[in-house]
Short mmCIF file of C-alpha atoms and ligand atoms in Angstrom, two decimals:
data_model
loop_
_atom_site.label_atom_id
_atom_site.label_comp_id
_atom_site.label_asym_id
_atom_site.label_seq_id
_atom_site.Cartn_x
_atom_site.Cartn_y
_atom_site.Cartn_z
CA UNK A 289 6.72 -9.04 -21.74
CA UNK A 290 3.61 -7.59 -21.35
CA UNK A 291 3.00 -10.85 -18.81
CA UNK A 292 6.33 -10.40 -16.91
CA UNK A 293 5.46 -6.76 -16.67
CA UNK A 294 2.14 -7.62 -15.38
CA UNK A 295 3.78 -9.84 -12.63
CA UNK A 296 6.16 -7.05 -11.94
CA UNK A 297 4.40 -4.99 -11.07
CA UNK A 298 1.50 -7.13 -9.36
CA UNK A 299 -1.37 -5.40 -12.19
CA UNK A 300 -4.21 -7.24 -14.24
CA UNK A 301 -4.27 -6.28 -17.82
CA UNK A 302 -5.92 -2.44 -17.17
CA UNK A 303 -3.60 -1.72 -15.37
CA UNK A 304 -0.82 -2.03 -17.10
CA UNK A 305 -2.52 -0.52 -20.04
CA UNK A 306 -3.16 2.51 -17.77
CA UNK A 307 0.30 2.86 -16.56
CA UNK A 308 1.73 2.12 -20.32
CA UNK A 309 -0.86 5.09 -21.30
CA UNK A 310 0.10 7.36 -18.40
CA UNK A 311 4.18 6.69 -19.18
CA UNK A 312 3.03 7.82 -22.76
CA UNK A 313 1.06 10.54 -22.25
CA UNK A 314 3.23 12.02 -19.79
CA UNK A 315 5.82 11.74 -21.89
CA UNK A 316 4.63 12.95 -24.52
CA UNK A 317 3.43 16.43 -22.06
CA UNK A 318 6.90 16.41 -21.26
CA UNK A 319 8.34 16.53 -24.41
CA UNK A 320 6.05 19.94 -25.36
CA UNK A 321 6.61 21.72 -21.97
CA UNK A 322 9.96 20.95 -23.00
CA UNK A 323 9.80 22.48 -26.39
CA UNK A 324 7.64 25.40 -25.51
CA UNK A 325 10.57 25.87 -22.39
CA UNK A 326 13.44 26.46 -24.95
CA UNK A 327 11.17 28.83 -27.78
CA UNK A 328 11.34 31.11 -24.36
CA UNK A 329 15.33 30.41 -24.38
CA UNK A 330 15.26 32.13 -27.91
CA UNK A 331 18.04 29.64 -28.94
CA UNK A 332 18.81 28.41 -32.06
CA UNK A 333 18.64 24.35 -32.05
CA UNK A 334 22.44 23.42 -31.97
CA UNK A 335 24.38 20.99 -29.67
CA UNK A 336 23.63 22.98 -26.69
CA UNK A 337 20.45 23.22 -27.38
CA UNK A 338 19.67 19.64 -28.02
CA UNK A 339 21.87 19.47 -23.97
CA UNK A 340 19.20 22.09 -22.40
CA UNK A 341 16.37 20.45 -23.51
CA UNK A 342 17.59 17.19 -22.48
CA UNK A 343 17.74 18.40 -19.32
CA UNK A 344 14.76 19.87 -19.22
CA UNK A 345 12.92 17.05 -19.90
CA UNK A 346 14.78 15.51 -17.81
CA UNK A 347 13.51 18.00 -14.61
CA UNK A 348 10.15 17.99 -16.31
CA UNK A 349 9.29 14.62 -16.80
CA UNK A 350 8.63 13.28 -13.14
CA UNK A 351 6.13 15.87 -12.56
CA UNK A 352 3.98 15.44 -15.67
CA UNK A 353 3.58 11.40 -15.20
CA UNK A 354 2.82 12.44 -12.32
CA UNK A 355 0.35 14.95 -13.23
CA UNK A 356 -0.86 12.76 -16.15
CA UNK A 357 -1.19 9.32 -13.68
CA UNK A 358 -3.40 11.27 -11.14
CA UNK A 359 -7.02 11.38 -13.60
CA UNK A 360 -5.89 7.80 -14.61
CA UNK A 361 -6.08 6.86 -11.23
CA UNK A 362 -2.25 5.73 -11.10
CA UNK A 363 -1.00 8.30 -8.66
CA UNK A 364 -0.13 5.63 -6.02
CA UNK A 365 1.78 3.72 -8.41
CA UNK A 366 3.71 6.13 -10.61
CA UNK A 367 4.71 8.01 -6.97
CA UNK A 368 6.33 4.45 -6.09
CA UNK A 369 7.90 4.20 -9.14
CA UNK A 370 9.67 7.79 -9.09
CA UNK A 371 10.37 6.94 -5.56
CA UNK A 372 12.62 3.86 -6.49
CA UNK A 373 13.97 5.49 -9.56
CA UNK A 374 15.08 8.19 -7.36
CA UNK A 375 16.27 6.61 -4.56
CA UNK A 376 18.35 4.52 -7.25
CA UNK A 377 19.97 7.36 -8.07
CA UNK A 378 20.76 9.27 -5.51
CA UNK A 379 22.02 5.86 -3.83
CA UNK A 380 19.61 6.24 -1.39
CA UNK A 381 20.02 2.49 0.72
CA UNK A 382 17.32 -0.18 -0.16
CA UNK A 383 18.35 -2.52 2.20
CA UNK A 384 15.94 -4.94 2.46
CA UNK A 385 12.94 -4.13 4.40
CA UNK A 386 11.26 -6.96 6.48
CA UNK A 387 7.55 -7.02 7.59
CA UNK A 388 5.26 -8.67 10.30
CA UNK A 389 1.94 -8.96 8.68
CA UNK A 390 -0.86 -9.71 11.34
CA UNK A 391 -3.92 -11.18 10.39
CA UNK A 392 -7.14 -13.40 12.07
CA UNK A 393 -9.14 -14.75 9.47
CA UNK A 394 -9.00 -15.40 5.93
CA UNK A 395 -5.65 -13.75 4.71
CA UNK A 396 -6.73 -12.51 1.25
CA UNK A 397 -5.26 -9.05 2.29
CA UNK A 398 -1.82 -10.96 3.23
CA UNK A 399 -1.93 -12.66 -0.05
CA UNK A 400 -1.96 -9.75 -1.71
CA UNK A 401 0.52 -8.34 -0.11
CA UNK A 402 2.94 -11.42 -0.39
CA UNK A 403 2.25 -11.77 -3.78
CA UNK A 404 3.32 -8.03 -4.50
CA UNK A 405 6.56 -8.24 -2.51
CA UNK A 406 7.53 -12.35 -3.57
CA UNK A 407 10.62 -11.13 -5.97
CA UNK A 408 11.05 -7.68 -4.21
CA UNK A 409 14.80 -7.26 -2.69
CA UNK A 410 13.57 -4.32 -0.96
CA UNK A 411 10.20 -5.29 1.10
CA UNK A 412 10.13 -9.36 2.63
CA UNK A 413 7.43 -10.33 4.80
CA UNK A 414 8.99 -11.99 7.55
CA UNK A 415 6.78 -12.96 9.85
CA UNK A 416 2.41 -13.81 9.56
CA UNK A 417 1.01 -13.46 13.20
CA UNK A 418 -2.61 -14.66 14.17
CA UNK A 419 -4.66 -14.99 17.63
CA UNK A 420 -7.19 -17.38 15.91
CA UNK A 421 -6.47 -21.07 15.24
CA UNK A 422 -7.81 -22.65 12.64
CA UNK A 423 -7.52 -18.94 9.83
CA UNK A 424 -7.04 -19.45 6.86
CA UNK A 425 -4.47 -16.74 6.75
CA UNK A 426 -2.11 -19.54 8.96
CA UNK A 427 -2.87 -21.84 5.55
CA UNK A 428 -1.39 -19.53 3.00
CA UNK A 429 1.68 -18.42 5.43
CA UNK A 430 2.26 -22.33 5.18
CA UNK A 431 1.74 -22.19 1.31
CA UNK A 432 4.34 -19.36 1.12
CA UNK A 433 6.92 -20.74 3.71
CA UNK A 434 6.92 -17.73 5.49
CA UNK A 435 7.22 -18.17 9.54
CA UNK A 436 4.33 -18.28 11.50
CA UNK A 437 3.36 -17.13 14.93
CA UNK A 438 0.33 -18.07 16.54
CA UNK A 439 -0.50 -15.50 19.58
CA UNK A 440 -0.88 -16.83 23.56
CA UNK A 441 -2.89 -14.46 24.66
CA UNK A 442 -1.95 -13.86 27.80
CA UNK A 443 1.83 -13.49 26.71
CA UNK A 444 0.27 -10.74 24.24
CA UNK A 445 -1.34 -8.55 26.38
CA UNK A 446 -0.08 -8.82 29.59
CA UNK A 447 3.77 -10.75 28.64
CA UNK A 448 6.23 -8.87 26.38
CA UNK A 449 4.08 -8.73 23.65
CA UNK A 450 6.03 -10.83 20.93
CA UNK A 451 8.43 -7.86 21.13
CA UNK A 452 11.70 -10.55 21.38
CA UNK A 453 10.42 -12.52 17.94
CA UNK A 454 9.64 -8.83 16.15
CA UNK A 455 13.17 -7.51 17.03
CA UNK A 456 14.88 -10.62 15.88
CA UNK A 457 13.76 -10.21 12.52
CA UNK A 458 14.31 -6.88 12.35
CA UNK A 459 10.58 -6.00 11.49
CA UNK A 460 10.12 -2.00 9.82
CA UNK A 461 6.76 -1.50 9.72
CA UNK A 462 3.84 -3.74 11.56
CA UNK A 463 1.09 -4.38 8.73
CA UNK A 464 -3.06 -5.41 10.50
CA UNK A 465 -4.21 -7.05 7.60
CA UNK A 466 -7.59 -8.05 9.36
CA UNK A 467 -6.20 -8.66 12.93
CA UNK A 468 -9.03 -7.88 15.03
CA UNK A 469 -7.65 -7.66 18.39
CA UNK A 470 -6.10 -4.57 19.91
CA UNK A 471 -2.85 -4.11 19.74
CA UNK A 472 -0.89 -3.41 22.89
CA UNK A 473 0.26 -0.45 24.23
CA UNK A 474 3.78 -2.08 24.56
CA UNK A 475 4.35 -2.91 20.95
CA UNK A 476 2.96 0.92 20.07
CA UNK A 477 5.21 2.12 22.35
CA UNK A 478 7.74 -0.09 20.93
CA UNK A 479 7.03 0.85 16.90
CA UNK A 480 5.74 3.94 17.13
CA UNK A 481 4.20 5.29 13.86
CA UNK A 482 5.14 1.83 12.55
CA UNK A 483 1.80 -0.17 12.58
CA UNK A 484 -0.72 0.41 9.75
CA UNK A 485 -4.02 -1.48 9.60
CA UNK A 486 -7.01 -1.34 6.99
CA UNK A 487 -9.63 -0.36 8.24
CA UNK A 488 -13.04 -1.19 5.50
CA UNK A 489 -15.45 1.91 5.73
CA UNK A 490 -14.36 5.60 5.94
CA UNK A 491 -13.14 6.87 8.89
CA UNK A 492 -14.04 8.30 11.29
CA UNK A 493 -16.55 7.18 10.67
CA UNK A 494 -18.03 3.20 11.20
CA UNK A 495 -15.02 2.83 13.69
CA UNK A 496 -14.71 1.71 16.79
CA UNK A 497 -15.18 -1.31 19.06
CA UNK A 498 -17.52 -3.94 17.35
CA UNK A 499 -17.41 -2.33 13.84
CA UNK A 500 -15.38 -4.90 12.13
CA UNK A 501 -16.33 -7.38 8.59
CA UNK A 502 -20.15 -7.08 8.44
CA UNK A 503 -20.79 -5.22 10.92
CA UNK A 504 -19.26 -2.52 9.72
CA UNK A 505 -21.26 -2.55 5.72
CA UNK A 506 -24.63 -3.55 7.54
CA UNK A 507 -24.19 0.00 9.46
CA UNK A 508 -23.42 1.49 6.56
CA UNK A 509 -25.68 0.17 4.53
CA UNK A 510 -28.80 0.79 7.51
CA UNK A 511 -27.13 4.43 7.13
CA UNK A 512 -27.98 5.06 3.71
CA UNK A 513 -24.66 5.71 2.59
CA UNK A 514 -24.27 6.34 -0.46
CA UNK A 515 -20.49 5.89 -1.07
CA UNK A 516 -18.24 3.51 1.59
CA UNK A 517 -14.61 2.84 1.22
CA UNK A 518 -11.30 1.72 3.06
CA UNK A 519 -9.45 3.77 5.13
CA UNK A 520 -5.35 2.99 6.16
CA UNK A 521 -4.37 4.39 8.93
CA UNK A 522 -1.58 4.66 11.77
CA UNK A 523 -2.25 2.82 14.75
CA UNK A 524 -2.67 4.41 18.21
CA UNK A 525 -4.18 2.92 21.57
CA UNK A 526 -7.20 4.00 20.03
CA UNK A 527 -9.51 1.36 17.92
CA UNK A 528 -9.50 3.06 14.37
CA UNK A 529 -8.20 6.30 15.41
CA UNK A 530 -5.00 6.64 14.92
CA UNK A 531 -3.99 9.23 11.50
CA UNK A 532 -5.10 8.54 8.30
CA UNK A 533 -2.98 7.74 5.23
CA UNK A 534 -4.74 6.75 2.39
CA UNK A 535 -8.59 6.20 2.04
CA UNK A 536 -10.23 5.59 -0.95
CA UNK A 537 -14.03 5.07 -2.12
CA UNK A 538 -16.86 3.29 -3.76
CA UNK A 539 -20.21 3.79 -4.21
CA UNK A 540 -23.40 2.19 -2.92
CA UNK A 541 -26.08 1.24 -4.88
CA UNK A 542 -29.70 0.22 -3.75
CA UNK A 543 -29.84 -3.48 -4.80
CA UNK A 544 -26.22 -3.47 -2.38
CA UNK A 545 -26.40 -5.48 0.72
CA UNK A 546 -23.20 -6.66 3.48
CA UNK A 547 -22.26 -9.28 1.44
CA UNK A 548 -21.78 -7.36 -2.10
CA UNK A 549 -20.44 -4.28 -0.90
CA UNK A 550 -17.71 -6.41 1.41
CA UNK A 551 -16.84 -7.43 -2.28
CA UNK A 552 -16.47 -3.98 -3.49
CA UNK A 553 -14.30 -3.14 -0.33
CA UNK A 554 -12.06 -6.17 -1.04
CA UNK A 555 -11.33 -5.21 -4.06
CA UNK A 556 -10.19 -1.64 -3.33
CA UNK A 557 -8.44 -3.66 -0.35
CA UNK A 558 -6.43 -5.43 -2.51
CA UNK A 559 -5.63 -2.56 -4.67
CA UNK A 560 -4.28 -0.06 -2.76
CA UNK A 561 -3.04 -2.08 0.23
CA UNK A 562 0.63 -3.49 -0.72
CA UNK A 563 0.99 -0.06 -2.54
CA UNK A 564 0.63 2.12 0.50
CA UNK A 565 2.54 -0.90 2.16
CA UNK A 566 5.24 0.05 -0.34
CA UNK A 567 5.04 3.79 -0.25
CA UNK A 568 5.42 3.74 3.35
CA UNK A 569 8.31 1.51 3.00
CA UNK A 570 9.73 3.98 -0.16
CA UNK A 571 9.61 6.88 2.30
CA UNK A 572 11.07 5.75 5.28
CA UNK A 573 13.75 8.05 6.52
C1 GRF B 100 -10.52 -6.09 6.01
O1 GRF B 100 -11.88 -5.93 4.67
C2 GRF B 100 -10.14 -5.58 6.34
O2 GRF B 100 -10.41 -4.20 6.57
C3 GRF B 100 -10.50 -5.77 7.55
O3 GRF B 100 -10.89 -7.13 7.96
C4 GRF B 100 -10.98 -7.27 6.92
C5 GRF B 100 -9.60 -8.75 6.23
O4 GRF B 100 -10.01 -9.51 5.23
N1 GRF B 100 -10.03 -5.55 9.04
P1 GRF B 100 -9.15 -10.85 4.94
O5 GRF B 100 -8.88 -11.95 6.24
O6 GRF B 100 -7.70 -9.71 4.47
O7 GRF B 100 -9.71 -11.21 3.67
#
């Protein structure tokens, strides 16, 4: 049972514990708050009392759970969870959303996103696009049986930018997960606010052309920063410039070097990127 939940929610044992704790504390807080409200009404405990009490706790429950989720670091999980519940209750169209992942390297973020949505009826990783022959992400696409497309530079920058392929797959969101090329204007115009990127530092610092991979971490450490983190942002025509959607931080110790910092950053990315993707899709009109 617990293993099933871990798989379903794509969390480790600690994550599952924190989620259950949030449910428990949120429920308790909601019960207490509900009783307080009922006391204020001065009503006698009869069937109407219970009916109103149930109504009140149903309204208070989401707020209580969200409140508790913040200090327990589970806000992203619960906001997505509550949106799913809301969409189901109000019968909002939960048709499958197709996403395309663009990547140039190993593809560990791509893998995490694929893992999260493997059994999802709501999100489907429909296409992986890569600009580098031999990139690890190609093997991931093969193992996962996901259509894979290797970019031809000329067509990408001066042709149709693979718009027909993206339109054919009815792509709702383009996710750049370690994609090193600039996105052509044609794609940005065709997918307004529908292309997101993850950057391994706290933008607006340490972004822009040439700021990728170890270059970023080396610059952060050389500047003597005490913390770094990740930024997930919309993509516009300027490198690492679009509106920030989400940031998370990690401390930098004096023993850290670019490699150890890269590991910390990857952990943050793997934890948050899939959640943010899901949230954006859930919030889509
Ligand atoms: C990540 O650190 C991401 O922030 C950056 O490129 C890296 C990709 O790593 N844009 P991976 O290929 O997902 O392992």
